């Protein structure tokens, strides 16, 4: 059983990850299948109004974004141990979760 506040914050963070990934996919569609080097073009290109903030951390935690394989893949995560309460009782580290990978999708379990 997860504390309601922690569960709500984790759910909102996962939603942020999905929204960010959708914006990256839209950018890629408009740019010959290539992802941006940084997240800044998502704002300047009007794919997002702003980079979302993790509700548990209260700040932008998606700072480990990277595109790789000649900008044809991307990955990012909620950097830090921001959801320890939500993941309490599960085995494994919850550092840098949830995470998103262009090919694997959302990863939200240790």
PDB file of C-alpha atoms in Angstrom:
ATOM      1  CA  UNK A   1       0.000   0.000   0.000  1.00  0.00           C
ATOM      2  CA  UNK A   2       1.487   3.317  -1.067  1.00  0.00           C
ATOM      3  CA  UNK A   3       0.959   6.585   0.773  1.00  0.00           C
ATOM      4  CA  UNK A   4      -1.645   8.537  -1.258  1.00  0.00           C
ATOM      5  CA  UNK A   5       0.515  11.668  -1.655  1.00  0.00           C
ATOM      6  CA  UNK A   6       3.569   9.665  -2.762  1.00  0.00           C
ATOM      7  CA  UNK A   7       1.442   7.645  -5.192  1.00  0.00           C
ATOM      8  CA  UNK A   8      -0.067  10.813  -6.657  1.00  0.00           C
ATOM      9  CA  UNK A   9       3.358  12.393  -7.118  1.00  0.00           C
ATOM     10  CA  UNK A  10       4.699   9.259  -8.793  1.00  0.00           C
ATOM     11  CA  UNK A  11       1.675   9.092 -11.103  1.00  0.00           C
ATOM     12  CA  UNK A  12       2.128  12.758 -12.049  1.00  0.00           C
ATOM     13  CA  UNK A  13       5.868  12.225 -12.672  1.00  0.00           C
ATOM     14  CA  UNK A  14       5.130   9.252 -14.952  1.00  0.00           C
ATOM     15  CA  UNK A  15       2.622  11.425 -16.805  1.00  0.00           C
ATOM     16  CA  UNK A  16       5.324  14.100 -17.197  1.00  0.00           C
ATOM     17  CA  UNK A  17       7.639  11.470 -18.678  1.00  0.00           C
ATOM     18  CA  UNK A  18       5.010  10.376 -21.184  1.00  0.00           C
ATOM     19  CA  UNK A  19       4.228  13.982 -22.160  1.00  0.00           C
ATOM     20  CA  UNK A  20       7.917  14.761 -22.595  1.00  0.00           C
ATOM     21  CA  UNK A  21       8.358  11.619 -24.720  1.00  0.00           C
ATOM     22  CA  UNK A  22       5.357  12.601 -26.866  1.00  0.00           C
ATOM     23  CA  UNK A  23       6.867  16.044 -27.458  1.00  0.00           C
ATOM     24  CA  UNK A  24      10.180  14.397 -28.408  1.00  0.00           C
ATOM     25  CA  UNK A  25       8.377  12.127 -30.875  1.00  0.00           C
ATOM     26  CA  UNK A  26       6.575  15.113 -32.422  1.00  0.00           C
ATOM     27  CA  UNK A  27       9.910  16.932 -32.735  1.00  0.00           C
ATOM     28  CA  UNK A  28      11.448  13.860 -34.373  1.00  0.00           C
ATOM     29  CA  UNK A  29       8.582  13.610 -36.856  1.00  0.00           C
ATOM     30  CA  UNK A  30       9.158  17.226 -37.897  1.00  0.00           C
ATOM     31  CA  UNK A  31      12.958  16.808 -38.071  1.00  0.00           C
ATOM     32  CA  UNK A  32      13.644  13.819 -40.322  1.00  0.00           C
ATOM     33  CA  UNK A  33      13.496  11.285 -37.495  1.00  0.00           C
ATOM     34  CA  UNK A  34      16.147  13.014 -35.375  1.00  0.00           C
ATOM     35  CA  UNK A  35      15.756  13.906 -31.705  1.00  0.00           C
ATOM     36  CA  UNK A  36      17.105  17.175 -30.305  1.00  0.00           C
ATOM     37  CA  UNK A  37      20.496  17.304 -28.588  1.00  0.00           C
ATOM     38  CA  UNK A  38      18.916  19.127 -25.619  1.00  0.00           C
ATOM     39  CA  UNK A  39      15.328  19.644 -24.490  1.00  0.00           C
ATOM     40  CA  UNK A  40      15.412  23.384 -25.288  1.00  0.00           C
ATOM     41  CA  UNK A  41      14.078  22.978 -28.872  1.00  0.00           C
ATOM     42  CA  UNK A  42      10.875  21.518 -27.422  1.00  0.00           C
ATOM     43  CA  UNK A  43      10.125  24.935 -25.955  1.00  0.00           C
ATOM     44  CA  UNK A  44      11.358  27.094 -28.821  1.00  0.00           C
ATOM     45  CA  UNK A  45       9.597  24.843 -31.324  1.00  0.00           C
ATOM     46  CA  UNK A  46       6.291  25.032 -29.412  1.00  0.00           C
ATOM     47  CA  UNK A  47       6.129  21.306 -28.644  1.00  0.00           C
ATOM     48  CA  UNK A  48       5.883  22.150 -24.924  1.00  0.00           C
ATOM     49  CA  UNK A  49       5.199  25.390 -23.073  1.00  0.00           C
ATOM     50  CA  UNK A  50       7.791  24.460 -20.456  1.00  0.00           C
ATOM     51  CA  UNK A  51       9.856  21.494 -19.299  1.00  0.00           C
ATOM     52  CA  UNK A  52       7.783  19.787 -16.611  1.00  0.00           C
ATOM     53  CA  UNK A  53       8.820  19.609 -12.983  1.00  0.00           C
ATOM     54  CA  UNK A  54       8.656  16.493 -10.854  1.00  0.00           C
ATOM     55  CA  UNK A  55       5.972  17.090  -8.215  1.00  0.00           C
ATOM     56  CA  UNK A  56       7.936  15.147  -5.588  1.00  0.00           C
ATOM     57  CA  UNK A  57      11.135  17.153  -6.151  1.00  0.00           C
ATOM     58  CA  UNK A  58       9.490  20.485  -6.998  1.00  0.00           C
ATOM     59  CA  UNK A  59      11.954  21.137  -9.833  1.00  0.00           C
ATOM     60  CA  UNK A  60      13.030  19.930 -13.263  1.00  0.00           C
ATOM     61  CA  UNK A  61      14.591  16.518 -12.668  1.00  0.00           C
ATOM     62  CA  UNK A  62      14.676  15.315 -16.271  1.00  0.00           C
ATOM     63  CA  UNK A  63      18.193  16.714 -16.623  1.00  0.00           C
ATOM     64  CA  UNK A  64      19.897  13.512 -17.779  1.00  0.00           C
ATOM     65  CA  UNK A  65      18.166  13.639 -21.178  1.00  0.00           C
ATOM     66  CA  UNK A  66      20.384  12.452 -23.968  1.00  0.00           C
ATOM     67  CA  UNK A  67      19.969  11.565 -27.595  1.00  0.00           C
ATOM     68  CA  UNK A  68      22.304   8.949 -28.982  1.00  0.00           C
ATOM     69  CA  UNK A  69      22.911   6.630 -31.927  1.00  0.00           C
ATOM     70  CA  UNK A  70      23.230   9.659 -34.187  1.00  0.00           C
ATOM     71  CA  UNK A  71      20.161  11.267 -32.586  1.00  0.00           C
ATOM     72  CA  UNK A  72      17.819   8.409 -33.493  1.00  0.00           C
ATOM     73  CA  UNK A  73      17.178   7.363 -29.867  1.00  0.00           C
ATOM     74  CA  UNK A  74      16.729   9.158 -26.576  1.00  0.00           C
ATOM     75  CA  UNK A  75      16.431   8.448 -22.889  1.00  0.00           C
ATOM     76  CA  UNK A  76      15.884  10.420 -19.694  1.00  0.00           C
ATOM     77  CA  UNK A  77      14.814   9.832 -16.124  1.00  0.00           C
ATOM     78  CA  UNK A  78      13.585  11.584 -13.012  1.00  0.00           C
ATOM     79  CA  UNK A  79      17.070  12.185 -11.597  1.00  0.00           C
ATOM     80  CA  UNK A  80      17.526  11.444  -7.913  1.00  0.00           C
ATOM     81  CA  UNK A  81      15.708   9.461  -5.293  1.00  0.00           C
ATOM     82  CA  UNK A  82      12.532  11.535  -5.484  1.00  0.00           C
ATOM     83  CA  UNK A  83      10.027   8.695  -5.201  1.00  0.00           C
ATOM     84  CA  UNK A  84      11.494   6.617  -2.369  1.00  0.00           C
ATOM     85  CA  UNK A  85       8.206   6.691  -0.431  1.00  0.00           C
ATOM     86  CA  UNK A  86       6.228   5.480  -3.423  1.00  0.00           C
ATOM     87  CA  UNK A  87       8.680   2.647  -4.076  1.00  0.00           C
ATOM     88  CA  UNK A  88       9.050   1.680  -0.401  1.00  0.00           C
ATOM     89  CA  UNK A  89       8.868  -2.058   0.085  1.00  0.00           C
ATOM     90  CA  UNK A  90      10.006  -2.922  -3.441  1.00  0.00           C
ATOM     91  CA  UNK A  91      13.390  -4.531  -3.880  1.00  0.00           C
ATOM     92  CA  UNK A  92      16.046  -2.653  -5.828  1.00  0.00           C
ATOM     93  CA  UNK A  93      17.098   0.965  -6.097  1.00  0.00           C
ATOM     94  CA  UNK A  94      14.530   3.575  -7.073  1.00  0.00           C
ATOM     95  CA  UNK A  95      17.185   6.151  -7.977  1.00  0.00           C
ATOM     96  CA  UNK A  96      16.469   7.778 -11.344  1.00  0.00           C
ATOM     97  CA  UNK A  97      12.958   6.367 -11.680  1.00  0.00           C
ATOM     98  CA  UNK A  98      10.675   6.683 -13.497  1.00  0.00           C
ATOM     99  CA  UNK A  99      12.736   6.569 -16.678  1.00  0.00           C
ATOM    100  CA  UNK A 100      11.863   6.686 -20.371  1.00  0.00           C
ATOM    101  CA  UNK A 101      13.660   5.184 -23.360  1.00  0.00           C
ATOM    102  CA  UNK A 102      12.627   5.788 -26.977  1.00  0.00           C
ATOM    103  CA  UNK A 103      12.627   2.058 -27.739  1.00  0.00           C
ATOM    104  CA  UNK A 104      11.654   0.563 -24.381  1.00  0.00           C
ATOM    105  CA  UNK A 105       9.114   3.134 -23.247  1.00  0.00           C
ATOM    106  CA  UNK A 106       8.405   3.950 -19.600  1.00  0.00           C
ATOM    107  CA  UNK A 107      10.348   2.096 -16.916  1.00  0.00           C
ATOM    108  CA  UNK A 108       8.848   2.616 -13.498  1.00  0.00           C
ATOM    109  CA  UNK A 109       9.945  -0.318 -11.356  1.00  0.00           C
ATOM    110  CA  UNK A 110      13.260  -0.991  -9.615  1.00  0.00           C
TER     111      UNK A 110
END
